Amino acid sequence: LEAFKAACEKMGATALNHGDAGYQLNFLGDYAMQVMVWAGDDEFPPNAQILYSDNFESGFAPEDRVVAGDILISVIKANM
């Protein structure tokens, strides 16, 4: 969780009050993505969720949205 936070802050992401750690990153121009991470505990496993800005559907095909998510995850991992 701390490595995720440090990577997102290094990338200039905007911190959110969602999950155990959440950040918003601009993808291209006005397209934004939010990543929320939950560390998990005895009852729930670790979890993450990626949300796309409303305008993503007008600029990206569903397959391309998946690729955008993959790119985001790869960039965060590269900054860890």
PDB file of C-alpha atoms in Angstrom, residues 26-68:
ATOM      1  CA  ASN A  26      -5.103  12.146 -16.213  1.00  0.00           C
ATOM      2  CA  PHE A  27      -4.682   9.692 -19.061  1.00  0.00           C
ATOM      3  CA  LEU A  28      -4.860  11.804 -22.216  1.00  0.00           C
ATOM      4  CA  GLY A  29      -6.187  15.332 -22.268  1.00  0.00           C
ATOM      5  CA  ASP A  30      -9.560  15.372 -20.517  1.00  0.00           C
ATOM      6  CA  TYR A  31      -9.652  11.610 -19.914  1.00  0.00           C
ATOM      7  CA  ALA A  32      -9.092  10.654 -16.282  1.00  0.00           C
ATOM      8  CA  MET A  33      -8.798   7.392 -14.398  1.00  0.00           C
ATOM      9  CA  GLN A  34      -9.181   6.707 -10.693  1.00  0.00           C
ATOM     10  CA  VAL A  35      -7.475   3.826  -8.938  1.00  0.00           C
ATOM     11  CA  MET A  36      -8.641   2.723  -5.495  1.00  0.00           C
ATOM     12  CA  VAL A  37      -6.857   0.075  -3.446  1.00  0.00           C
ATOM     13  CA  TRP A  38      -7.981  -1.742  -0.317  1.00  0.00           C
ATOM     14  CA  ALA A  39      -5.325  -3.543   1.728  1.00  0.00           C
ATOM     15  CA  GLY A  40      -7.662  -6.303   2.918  1.00  0.00           C
ATOM     16  CA  ASP A  41      -7.949  -7.909   6.328  1.00  0.00           C
ATOM     17  CA  ASP A  42      -9.069 -11.170   7.941  1.00  0.00           C
ATOM     18  CA  GLU A  43     -12.504 -10.973   6.311  1.00  0.00           C
ATOM     19  CA  PHE A  44     -11.772  -9.467   2.890  1.00  0.00           C
ATOM     20  CA  PRO A  45      -8.865 -10.052   0.482  1.00  0.00           C
ATOM     21  CA  PRO A  46      -6.879  -7.135  -0.986  1.00  0.00           C
ATOM     22  CA  ASN A  47      -8.789  -5.466  -3.787  1.00  0.00           C
ATOM     23  CA  ALA A  48      -8.426  -2.706  -6.366  1.00  0.00           C
ATOM     24  CA  GLN A  49     -10.780  -0.880  -8.670  1.00  0.00           C
ATOM     25  CA  ILE A  50     -10.196   1.359 -11.690  1.00  0.00           C
ATOM     26  CA  LEU A  51     -12.838   3.908 -12.646  1.00  0.00           C
ATOM     27  CA  TYR A  52     -12.880   5.852 -15.900  1.00  0.00           C
ATOM     28  CA  SER A  53     -14.158   9.396 -16.438  1.00  0.00           C
ATOM     29  CA  ASP A  54     -17.583   9.682 -18.075  1.00  0.00           C
ATOM     30  CA  ASN A  55     -16.125  10.817 -21.398  1.00  0.00           C
ATOM     31  CA  PHE A  56     -14.049   7.624 -21.866  1.00  0.00           C
ATOM     32  CA  GLU A  57     -16.883   5.850 -23.668  1.00  0.00           C
ATOM     33  CA  SER A  58     -17.046   8.576 -26.321  1.00  0.00           C
ATOM     34  CA  GLY A  59     -13.305   8.469 -27.015  1.00  0.00           C
ATOM     35  CA  PHE A  60     -12.318   4.838 -26.522  1.00  0.00           C
ATOM     36  CA  ALA A  61     -13.734   1.508 -27.637  1.00  0.00           C
ATOM     37  CA  PRO A  62     -14.272  -1.030 -24.829  1.00  0.00           C
ATOM     38  CA  GLU A  63     -11.138  -2.920 -25.868  1.00  0.00           C
ATOM     39  CA  ASP A  64      -9.112   0.297 -25.724  1.00  0.00           C
ATOM     40  CA  ARG A  65     -10.372   1.061 -22.212  1.00  0.00           C
ATOM     41  CA  VAL A  66      -8.952  -2.284 -21.100  1.00  0.00           C
ATOM     42  CA  VAL A  67      -5.625  -1.367 -22.692  1.00  0.00           C
ATOM     43  CA  ALA A  68      -5.703   2.031 -20.947  1.00  0.00           C
TER      44      ALA A  68
END
